[in-house]
mmCIF file of C-alpha atoms in Angstrom:
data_model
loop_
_atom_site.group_PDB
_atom_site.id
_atom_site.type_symbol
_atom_site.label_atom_id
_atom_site.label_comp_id
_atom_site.label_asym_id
_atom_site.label_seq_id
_atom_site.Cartn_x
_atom_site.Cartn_y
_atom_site.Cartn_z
ATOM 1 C CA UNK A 30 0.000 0.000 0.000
ATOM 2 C CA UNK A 31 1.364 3.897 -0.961
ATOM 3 C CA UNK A 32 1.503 6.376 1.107
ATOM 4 C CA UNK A 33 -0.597 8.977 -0.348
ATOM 5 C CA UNK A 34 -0.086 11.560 1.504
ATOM 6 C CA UNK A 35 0.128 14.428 -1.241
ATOM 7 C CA UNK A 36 2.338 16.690 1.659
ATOM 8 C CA UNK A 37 4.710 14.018 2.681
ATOM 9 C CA UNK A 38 8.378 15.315 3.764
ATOM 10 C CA UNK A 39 11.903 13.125 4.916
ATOM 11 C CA UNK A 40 11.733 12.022 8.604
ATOM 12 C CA UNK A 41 14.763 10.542 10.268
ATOM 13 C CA UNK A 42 13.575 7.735 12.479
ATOM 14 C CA UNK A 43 15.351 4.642 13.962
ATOM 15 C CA UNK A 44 18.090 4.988 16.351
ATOM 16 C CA UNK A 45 17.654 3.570 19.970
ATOM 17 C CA UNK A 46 16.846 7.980 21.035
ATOM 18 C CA UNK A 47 12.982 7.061 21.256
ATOM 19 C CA UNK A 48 13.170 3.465 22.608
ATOM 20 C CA UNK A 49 12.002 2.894 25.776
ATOM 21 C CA UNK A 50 14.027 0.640 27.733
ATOM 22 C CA UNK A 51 11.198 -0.857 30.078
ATOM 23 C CA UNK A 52 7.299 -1.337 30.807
ATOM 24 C CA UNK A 53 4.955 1.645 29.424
ATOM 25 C CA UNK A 54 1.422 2.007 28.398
ATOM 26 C CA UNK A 55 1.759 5.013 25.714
ATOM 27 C CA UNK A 56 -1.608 5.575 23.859
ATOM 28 C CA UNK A 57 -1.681 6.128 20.146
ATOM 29 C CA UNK A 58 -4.183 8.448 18.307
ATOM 30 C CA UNK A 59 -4.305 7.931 14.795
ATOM 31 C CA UNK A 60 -4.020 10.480 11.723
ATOM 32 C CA UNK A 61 -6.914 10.497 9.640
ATOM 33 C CA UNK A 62 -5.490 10.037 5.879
ATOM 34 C CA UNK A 63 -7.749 9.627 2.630
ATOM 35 C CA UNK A 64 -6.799 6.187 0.493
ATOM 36 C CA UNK A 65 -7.958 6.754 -2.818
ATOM 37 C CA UNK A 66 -11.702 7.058 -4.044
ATOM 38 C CA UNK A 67 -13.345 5.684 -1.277
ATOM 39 C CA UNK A 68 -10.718 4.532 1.904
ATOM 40 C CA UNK A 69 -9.781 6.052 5.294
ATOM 41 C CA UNK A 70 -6.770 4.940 6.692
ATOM 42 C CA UNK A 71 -6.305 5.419 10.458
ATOM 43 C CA UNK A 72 -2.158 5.612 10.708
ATOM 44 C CA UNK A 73 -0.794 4.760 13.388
ATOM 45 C CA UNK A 74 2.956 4.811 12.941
ATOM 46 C CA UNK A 75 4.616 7.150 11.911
ATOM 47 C CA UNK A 76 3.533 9.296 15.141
ATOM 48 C CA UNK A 77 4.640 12.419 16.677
ATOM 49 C CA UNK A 78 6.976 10.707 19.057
ATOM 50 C CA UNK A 79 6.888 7.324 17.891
ATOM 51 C CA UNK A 80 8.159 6.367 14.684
ATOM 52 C CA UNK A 81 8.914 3.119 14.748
ATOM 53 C CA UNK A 82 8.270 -0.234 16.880
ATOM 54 C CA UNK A 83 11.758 -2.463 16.013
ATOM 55 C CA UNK A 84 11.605 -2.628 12.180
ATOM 56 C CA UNK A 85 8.022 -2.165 12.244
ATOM 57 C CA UNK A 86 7.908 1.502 10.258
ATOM 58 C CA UNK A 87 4.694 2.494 9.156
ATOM 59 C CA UNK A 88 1.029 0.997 10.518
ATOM 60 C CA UNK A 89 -2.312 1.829 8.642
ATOM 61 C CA UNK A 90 -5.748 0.758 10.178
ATOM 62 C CA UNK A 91 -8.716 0.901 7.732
ATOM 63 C CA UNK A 92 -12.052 -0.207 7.892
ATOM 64 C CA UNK A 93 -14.533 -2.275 8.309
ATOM 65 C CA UNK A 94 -16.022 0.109 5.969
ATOM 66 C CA UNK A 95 -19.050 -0.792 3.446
ATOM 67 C CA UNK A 96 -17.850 -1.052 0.150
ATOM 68 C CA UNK A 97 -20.537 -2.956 -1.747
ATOM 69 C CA UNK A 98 -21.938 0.254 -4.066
ATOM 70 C CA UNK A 99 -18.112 1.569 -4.026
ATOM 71 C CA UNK A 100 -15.001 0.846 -5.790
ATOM 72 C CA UNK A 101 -13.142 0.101 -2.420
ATOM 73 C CA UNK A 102 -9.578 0.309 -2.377
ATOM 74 C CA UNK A 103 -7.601 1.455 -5.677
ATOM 75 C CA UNK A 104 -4.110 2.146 -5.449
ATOM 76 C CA UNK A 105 -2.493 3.045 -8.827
ATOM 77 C CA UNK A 106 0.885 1.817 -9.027
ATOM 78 C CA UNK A 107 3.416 3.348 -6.667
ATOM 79 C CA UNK A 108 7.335 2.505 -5.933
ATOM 80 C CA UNK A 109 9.127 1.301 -2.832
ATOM 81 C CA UNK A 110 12.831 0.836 -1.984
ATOM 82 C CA UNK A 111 14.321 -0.194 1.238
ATOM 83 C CA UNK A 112 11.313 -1.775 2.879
ATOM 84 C CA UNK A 113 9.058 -5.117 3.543
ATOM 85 C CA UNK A 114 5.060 -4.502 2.444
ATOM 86 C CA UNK A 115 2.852 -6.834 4.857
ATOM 87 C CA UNK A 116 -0.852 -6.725 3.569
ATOM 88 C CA UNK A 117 -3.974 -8.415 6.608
ATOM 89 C CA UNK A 118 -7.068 -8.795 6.086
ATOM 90 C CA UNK A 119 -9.877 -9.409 8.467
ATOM 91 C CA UNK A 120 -12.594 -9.144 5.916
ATOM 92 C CA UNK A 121 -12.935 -7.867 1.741
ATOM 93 C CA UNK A 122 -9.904 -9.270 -0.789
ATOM 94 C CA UNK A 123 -7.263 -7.478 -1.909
ATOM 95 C CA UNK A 124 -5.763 -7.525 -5.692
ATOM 96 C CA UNK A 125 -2.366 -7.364 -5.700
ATOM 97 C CA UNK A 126 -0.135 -6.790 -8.823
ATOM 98 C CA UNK A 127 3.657 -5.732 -9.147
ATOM 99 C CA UNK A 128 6.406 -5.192 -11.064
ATOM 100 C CA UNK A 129 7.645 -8.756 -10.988
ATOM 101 C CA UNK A 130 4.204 -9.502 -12.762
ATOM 102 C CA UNK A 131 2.694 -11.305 -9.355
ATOM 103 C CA UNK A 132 -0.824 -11.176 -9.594
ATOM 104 C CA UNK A 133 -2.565 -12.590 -5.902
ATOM 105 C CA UNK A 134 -6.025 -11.785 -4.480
ATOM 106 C CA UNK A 135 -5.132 -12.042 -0.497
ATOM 107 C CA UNK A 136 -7.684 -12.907 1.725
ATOM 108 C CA UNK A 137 -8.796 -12.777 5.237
ATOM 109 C CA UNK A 138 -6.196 -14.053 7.350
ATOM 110 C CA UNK A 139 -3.131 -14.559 4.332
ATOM 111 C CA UNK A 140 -0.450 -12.740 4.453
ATOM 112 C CA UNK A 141 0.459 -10.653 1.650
ATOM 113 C CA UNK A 142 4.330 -10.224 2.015
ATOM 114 C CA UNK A 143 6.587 -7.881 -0.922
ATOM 115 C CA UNK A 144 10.344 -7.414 -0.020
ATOM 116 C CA UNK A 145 10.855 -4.019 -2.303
ATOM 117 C CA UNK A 146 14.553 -4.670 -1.535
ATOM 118 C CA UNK A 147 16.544 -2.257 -4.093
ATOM 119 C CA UNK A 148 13.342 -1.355 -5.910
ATOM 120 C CA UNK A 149 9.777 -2.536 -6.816
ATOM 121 C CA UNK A 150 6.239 -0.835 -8.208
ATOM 122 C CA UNK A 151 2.602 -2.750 -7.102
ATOM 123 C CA UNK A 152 -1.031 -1.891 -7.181
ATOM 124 C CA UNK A 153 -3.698 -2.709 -4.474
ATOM 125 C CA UNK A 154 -7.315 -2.398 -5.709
ATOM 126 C CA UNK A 155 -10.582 -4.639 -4.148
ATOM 127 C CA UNK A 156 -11.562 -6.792 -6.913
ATOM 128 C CA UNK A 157 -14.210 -6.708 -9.416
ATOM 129 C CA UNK A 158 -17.007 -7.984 -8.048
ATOM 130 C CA UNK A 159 -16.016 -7.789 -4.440
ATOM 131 C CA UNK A 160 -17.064 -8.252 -1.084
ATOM 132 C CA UNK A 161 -19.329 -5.692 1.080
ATOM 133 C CA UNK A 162 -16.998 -5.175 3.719
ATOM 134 C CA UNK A 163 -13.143 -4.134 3.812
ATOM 135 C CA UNK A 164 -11.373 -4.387 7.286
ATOM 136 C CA UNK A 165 -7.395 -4.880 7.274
ATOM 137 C CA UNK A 166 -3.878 -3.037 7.898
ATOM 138 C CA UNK A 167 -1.365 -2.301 6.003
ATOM 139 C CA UNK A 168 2.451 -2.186 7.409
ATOM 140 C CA UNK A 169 5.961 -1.559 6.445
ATOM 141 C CA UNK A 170 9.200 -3.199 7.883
ATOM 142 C CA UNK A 171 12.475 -1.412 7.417
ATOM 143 C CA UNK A 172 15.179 -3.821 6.190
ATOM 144 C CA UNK A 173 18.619 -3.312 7.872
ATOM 145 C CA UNK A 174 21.851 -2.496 5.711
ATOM 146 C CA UNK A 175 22.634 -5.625 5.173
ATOM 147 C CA UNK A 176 19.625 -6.927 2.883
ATOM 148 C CA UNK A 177 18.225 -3.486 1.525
ATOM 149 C CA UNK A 178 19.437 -4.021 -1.838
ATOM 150 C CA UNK A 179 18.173 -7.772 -1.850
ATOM 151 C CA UNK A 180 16.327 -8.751 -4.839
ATOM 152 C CA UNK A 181 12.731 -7.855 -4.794
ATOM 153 C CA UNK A 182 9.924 -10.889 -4.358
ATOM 154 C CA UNK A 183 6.450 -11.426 -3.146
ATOM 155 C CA UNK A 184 5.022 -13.907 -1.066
ATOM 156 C CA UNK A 185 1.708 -15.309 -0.283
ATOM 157 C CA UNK A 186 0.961 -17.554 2.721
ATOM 158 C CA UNK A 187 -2.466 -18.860 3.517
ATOM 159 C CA UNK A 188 -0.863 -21.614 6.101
ATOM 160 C CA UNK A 189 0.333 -19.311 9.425
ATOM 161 C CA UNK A 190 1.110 -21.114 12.697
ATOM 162 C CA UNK A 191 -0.793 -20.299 15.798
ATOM 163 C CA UNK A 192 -0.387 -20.332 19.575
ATOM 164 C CA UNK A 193 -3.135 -20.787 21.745
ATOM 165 C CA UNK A 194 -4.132 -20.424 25.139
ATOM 166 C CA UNK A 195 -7.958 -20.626 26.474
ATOM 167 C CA UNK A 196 -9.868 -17.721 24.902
ATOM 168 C CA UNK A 197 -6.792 -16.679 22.755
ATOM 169 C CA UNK A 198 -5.839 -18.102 19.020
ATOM 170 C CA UNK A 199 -2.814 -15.996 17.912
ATOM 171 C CA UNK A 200 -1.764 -16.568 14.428
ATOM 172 C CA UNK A 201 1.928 -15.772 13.885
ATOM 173 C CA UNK A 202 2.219 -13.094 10.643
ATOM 174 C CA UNK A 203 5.842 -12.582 10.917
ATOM 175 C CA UNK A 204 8.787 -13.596 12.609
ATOM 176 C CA UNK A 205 8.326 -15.644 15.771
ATOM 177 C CA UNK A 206 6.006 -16.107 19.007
ATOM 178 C CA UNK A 207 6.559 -18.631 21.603
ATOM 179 C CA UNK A 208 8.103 -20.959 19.098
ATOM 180 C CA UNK A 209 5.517 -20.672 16.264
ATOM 181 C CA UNK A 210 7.396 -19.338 13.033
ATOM 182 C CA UNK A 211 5.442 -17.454 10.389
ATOM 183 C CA UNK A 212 6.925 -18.950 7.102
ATOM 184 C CA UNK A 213 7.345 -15.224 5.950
ATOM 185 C CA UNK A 214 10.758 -14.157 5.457
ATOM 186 C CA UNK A 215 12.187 -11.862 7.808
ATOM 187 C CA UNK A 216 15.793 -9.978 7.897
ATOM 188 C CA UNK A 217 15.569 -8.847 11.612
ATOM 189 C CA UNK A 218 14.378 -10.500 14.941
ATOM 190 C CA UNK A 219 10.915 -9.002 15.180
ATOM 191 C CA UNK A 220 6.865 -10.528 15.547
ATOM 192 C CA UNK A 221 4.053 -9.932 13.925
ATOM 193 C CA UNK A 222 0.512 -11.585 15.551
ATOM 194 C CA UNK A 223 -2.826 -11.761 15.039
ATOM 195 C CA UNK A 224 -4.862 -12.190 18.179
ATOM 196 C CA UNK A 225 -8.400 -13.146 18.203
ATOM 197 C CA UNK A 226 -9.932 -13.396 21.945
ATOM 198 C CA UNK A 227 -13.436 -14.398 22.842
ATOM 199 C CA UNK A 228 -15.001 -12.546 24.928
ATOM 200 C CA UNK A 229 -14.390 -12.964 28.810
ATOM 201 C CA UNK A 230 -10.840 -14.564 28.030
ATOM 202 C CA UNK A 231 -8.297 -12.929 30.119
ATOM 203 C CA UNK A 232 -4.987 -14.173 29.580
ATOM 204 C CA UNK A 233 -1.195 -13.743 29.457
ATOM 205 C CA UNK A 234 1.031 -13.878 26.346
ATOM 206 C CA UNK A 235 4.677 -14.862 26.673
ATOM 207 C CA UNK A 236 6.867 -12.096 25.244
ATOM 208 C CA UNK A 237 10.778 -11.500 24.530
ATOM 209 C CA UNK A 238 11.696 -8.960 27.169
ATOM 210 C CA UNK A 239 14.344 -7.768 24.415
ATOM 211 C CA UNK A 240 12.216 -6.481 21.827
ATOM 212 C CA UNK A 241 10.050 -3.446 22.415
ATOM 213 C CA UNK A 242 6.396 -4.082 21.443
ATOM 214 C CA UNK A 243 2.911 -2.123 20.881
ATOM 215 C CA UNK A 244 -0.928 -3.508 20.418
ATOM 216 C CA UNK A 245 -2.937 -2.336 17.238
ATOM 217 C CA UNK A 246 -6.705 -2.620 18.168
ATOM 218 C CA UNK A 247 -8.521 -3.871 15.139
ATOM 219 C CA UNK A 248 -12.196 -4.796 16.640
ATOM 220 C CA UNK A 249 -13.830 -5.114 20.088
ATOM 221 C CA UNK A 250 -13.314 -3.905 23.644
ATOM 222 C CA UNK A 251 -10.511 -5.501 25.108
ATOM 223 C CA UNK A 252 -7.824 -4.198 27.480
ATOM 224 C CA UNK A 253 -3.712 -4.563 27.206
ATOM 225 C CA UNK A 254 -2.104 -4.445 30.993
ATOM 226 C CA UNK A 255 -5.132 -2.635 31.931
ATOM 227 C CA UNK A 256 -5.282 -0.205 29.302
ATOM 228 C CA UNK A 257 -8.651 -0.261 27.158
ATOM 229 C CA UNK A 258 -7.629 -0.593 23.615
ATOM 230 C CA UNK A 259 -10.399 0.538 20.991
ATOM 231 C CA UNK A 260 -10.573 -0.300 17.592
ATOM 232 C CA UNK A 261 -8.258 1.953 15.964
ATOM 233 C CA UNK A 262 -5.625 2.859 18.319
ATOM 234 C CA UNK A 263 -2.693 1.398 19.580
ATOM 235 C CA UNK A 264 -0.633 0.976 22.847
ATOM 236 C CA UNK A 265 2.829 0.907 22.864
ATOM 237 C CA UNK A 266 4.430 -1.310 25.239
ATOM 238 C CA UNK A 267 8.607 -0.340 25.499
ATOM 239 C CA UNK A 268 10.780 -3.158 26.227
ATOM 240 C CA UNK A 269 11.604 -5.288 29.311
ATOM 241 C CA UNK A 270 8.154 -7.148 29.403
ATOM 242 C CA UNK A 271 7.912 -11.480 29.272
ATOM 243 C CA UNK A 272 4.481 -11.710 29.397
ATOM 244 C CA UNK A 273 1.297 -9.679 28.220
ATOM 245 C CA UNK A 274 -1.858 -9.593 30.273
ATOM 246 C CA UNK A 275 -4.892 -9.412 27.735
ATOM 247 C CA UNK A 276 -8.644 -9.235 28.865
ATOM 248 C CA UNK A 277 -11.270 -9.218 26.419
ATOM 249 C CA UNK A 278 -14.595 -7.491 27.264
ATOM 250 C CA UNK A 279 -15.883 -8.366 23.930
ATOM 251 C CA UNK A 280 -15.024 -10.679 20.962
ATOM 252 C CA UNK A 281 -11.924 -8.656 19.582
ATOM 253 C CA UNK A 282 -8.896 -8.749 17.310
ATOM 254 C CA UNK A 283 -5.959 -6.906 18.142
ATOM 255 C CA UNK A 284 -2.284 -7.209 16.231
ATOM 256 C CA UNK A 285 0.666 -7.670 18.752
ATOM 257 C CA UNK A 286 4.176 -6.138 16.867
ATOM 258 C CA UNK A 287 7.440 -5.592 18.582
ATOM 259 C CA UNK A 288 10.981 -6.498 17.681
ATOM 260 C CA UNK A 289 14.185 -5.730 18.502
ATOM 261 C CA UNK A 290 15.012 -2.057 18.701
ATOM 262 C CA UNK A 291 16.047 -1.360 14.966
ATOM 263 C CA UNK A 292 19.278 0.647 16.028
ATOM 264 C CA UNK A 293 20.160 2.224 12.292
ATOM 265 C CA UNK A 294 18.930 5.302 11.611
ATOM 266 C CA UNK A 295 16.815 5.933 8.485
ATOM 267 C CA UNK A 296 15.529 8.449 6.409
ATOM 268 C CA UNK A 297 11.538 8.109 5.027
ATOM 269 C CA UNK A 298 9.919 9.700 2.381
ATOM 270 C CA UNK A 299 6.699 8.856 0.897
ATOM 271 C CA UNK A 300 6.951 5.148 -0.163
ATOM 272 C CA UNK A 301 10.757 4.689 0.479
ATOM 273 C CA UNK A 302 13.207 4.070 3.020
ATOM 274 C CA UNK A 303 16.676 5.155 2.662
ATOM 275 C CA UNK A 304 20.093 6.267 4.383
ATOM 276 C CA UNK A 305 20.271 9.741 3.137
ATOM 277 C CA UNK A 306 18.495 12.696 1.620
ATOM 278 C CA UNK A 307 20.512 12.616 -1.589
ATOM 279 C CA UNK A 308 19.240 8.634 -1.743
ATOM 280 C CA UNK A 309 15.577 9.904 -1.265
ATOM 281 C CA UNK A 310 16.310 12.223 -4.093
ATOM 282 C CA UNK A 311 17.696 9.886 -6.664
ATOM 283 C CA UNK A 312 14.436 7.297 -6.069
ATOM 284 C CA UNK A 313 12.084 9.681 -6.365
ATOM 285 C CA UNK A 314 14.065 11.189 -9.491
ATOM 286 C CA UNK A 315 14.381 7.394 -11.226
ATOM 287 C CA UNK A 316 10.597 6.946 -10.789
ATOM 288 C CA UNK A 317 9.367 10.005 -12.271
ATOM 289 C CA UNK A 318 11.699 8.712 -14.914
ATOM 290 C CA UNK A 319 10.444 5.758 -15.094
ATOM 291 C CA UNK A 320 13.456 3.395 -14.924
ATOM 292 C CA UNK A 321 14.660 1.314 -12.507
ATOM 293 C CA UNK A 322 10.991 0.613 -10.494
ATOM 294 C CA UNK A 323 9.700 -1.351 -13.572
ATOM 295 C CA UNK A 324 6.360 -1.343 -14.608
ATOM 296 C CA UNK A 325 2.831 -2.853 -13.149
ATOM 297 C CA UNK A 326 0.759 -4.239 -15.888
ATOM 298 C CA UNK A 327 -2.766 -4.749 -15.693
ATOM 299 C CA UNK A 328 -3.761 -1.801 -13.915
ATOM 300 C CA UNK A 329 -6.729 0.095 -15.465
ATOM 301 C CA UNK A 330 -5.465 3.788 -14.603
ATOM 302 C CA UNK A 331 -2.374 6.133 -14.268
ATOM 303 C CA UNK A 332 0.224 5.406 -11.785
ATOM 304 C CA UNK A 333 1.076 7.659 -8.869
ATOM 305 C CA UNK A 334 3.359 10.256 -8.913
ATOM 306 C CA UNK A 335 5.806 11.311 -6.353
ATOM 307 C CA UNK A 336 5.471 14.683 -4.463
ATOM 308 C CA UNK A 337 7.264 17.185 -4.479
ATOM 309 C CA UNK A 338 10.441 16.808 -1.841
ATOM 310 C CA UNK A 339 10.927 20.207 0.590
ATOM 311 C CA UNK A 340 13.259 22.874 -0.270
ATOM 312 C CA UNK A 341 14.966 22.758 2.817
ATOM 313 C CA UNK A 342 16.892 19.743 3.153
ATOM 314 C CA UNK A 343 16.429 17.204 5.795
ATOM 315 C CA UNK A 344 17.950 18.874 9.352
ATOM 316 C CA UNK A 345 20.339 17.357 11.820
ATOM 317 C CA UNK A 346 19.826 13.533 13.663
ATOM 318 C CA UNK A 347 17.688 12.550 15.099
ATOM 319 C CA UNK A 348 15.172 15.753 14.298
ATOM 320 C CA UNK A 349 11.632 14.543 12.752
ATOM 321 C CA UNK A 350 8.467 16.483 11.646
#
């Protein structure tokens, strides 16, 4: 998924400065942010003061909205560079289509993984005809020096392992929870779960007290270490936890990330990651260009173009807007 955000400038963001190094309970609002024709996104990260959670870099919450006389999501094609797209579902489908020529509807519970690595261009639209309803979110995970450049791919699991406790399934997206391994491939230590709780469970969930963590609230009343979580928001957790008390006062779904602290700094822009301004510059120059991104075929409509970077270059470590 793009970021569409027409007014979008460079952020640094990584570094251990905004980890927190034990227990918090740090409440989320979301930024309202129109997704083509007919979406709201609720984002989540970026946030003033939080901009990322480990690798986790960028968390959109949209829906359940009522699509069935609307075209739903359409998302002309769009470049990335530097970053890991992971698409979830909790109800509507999802066409995906990219530069590599993948073409996958995801579904409800599959995970919709694209490493951009050195570069990549996709489309999201809901299909034609499509479901009435369109709940999901839509993340990014920063990929470390070491595998930025990696050859682009997509994957597509429908087969995630889950832990479960009474009340509590918790299907493993990415990465690893209490010994269940999402077959998705990751390039740093970090977890990505789904957790679906009946309502009345209370429970704990075994955590790494190394990575830092936060709670995305996709549906239901439920509280995280006491904090009531609505649909929507999300709690950020810091680091130094091994467990996770959850209560559900309702049927809900949340979506538990953390990771290890993601201690390289970065610089965002719009739908790439980089190291440096001048790197931010030369992506956004190649895909107004149109080389190196490739092309999506299939897509009925224009693809995206980049806005316009800031005149005044990005300022000193450390220092985001």
């Amino acid at each position: 998924m793009s970021n569409l955000d027409r007014q979008a400038t460079p952020s640094v963001c990584g570094g251990r400065g905004f980890v927190v190094a034990e227990p918090v309970r740090e409440l989320l609002t979301p930024r309202r942010v129109p997704l083509g024709e007919s979406t709201e996104v609720r984002r989540l990260l970026p946030n003033l003061g939080r901009r990322m959670v480990g690798a986790w870099a960028f968390v959109d919450h949209y829906g359940p909205d009522d699509i069935a006389d609307e075209p739903g999501m359409q998302v002309p094609p769009h470049p990335h560079m530097g970053l890991q797209t992971v698409s979830w579902l909790h109800d509507g489908e999802v066409l995906h289509r990219d530069s590599l020529g993948s073409l996958q509807t995801v579904r409800p519970r599959e995970l919709g993984l694209m490493t951009s690595g050195r570069a990549i261009s996709h489309s999201e639209e809901s299909p034609k005809p499509h479901a009435r309803f369109l709940h999901g979110a839509q993340l990014w995970v920063a990929l470390p020096d070491e595998h930025r450049h990696v050859e682009p791919h997509f994957q597509h699991h429908t087969d995630l392992p889950a832990v479960t406790a009474p009340g509590l399934t918790a299907t493993v997206i990415l990465g690893e929870l209490d010994g269940a391994a999402s077959p998705g491939t990751a390039y740093t230590p970090i977890v990505g779960a789904d957790l679906a709780l009946t309502g009345g469970a209370e429970t704990r969930l075994p955590l790494d007290p190394d990575f830092e963590y936060a709670v995305l609230s996709m549906s239901g009343e439920a509280e995280v270490d006491g904090v009531p979580v609505l649909p929507g928001s999300m709690l950020y957790l810091g680091c130094g936890r091994r467990e996770l008390p959850l209560r559900a006062l309702s049927d809900a779904g949340l979506m538990l990330l953390g990771g290890e602290p993601f201690e390289e700094e970065i610089v965002m822009f719009w739908n790439f990651i980089g190291r440096s301004g001048e790197e931010i510059a030369q992506a956004r120059k190649d895909w107004e260009e149109g080389s190196r991104f490739g092309e999506v075929q299939g897509y009925d409509g224009a693809r995206l173009p980049a806005p316009e970077l800031p005149a005044t270059p990005l300022k000193a470590r450390g220092r985001v807007r």
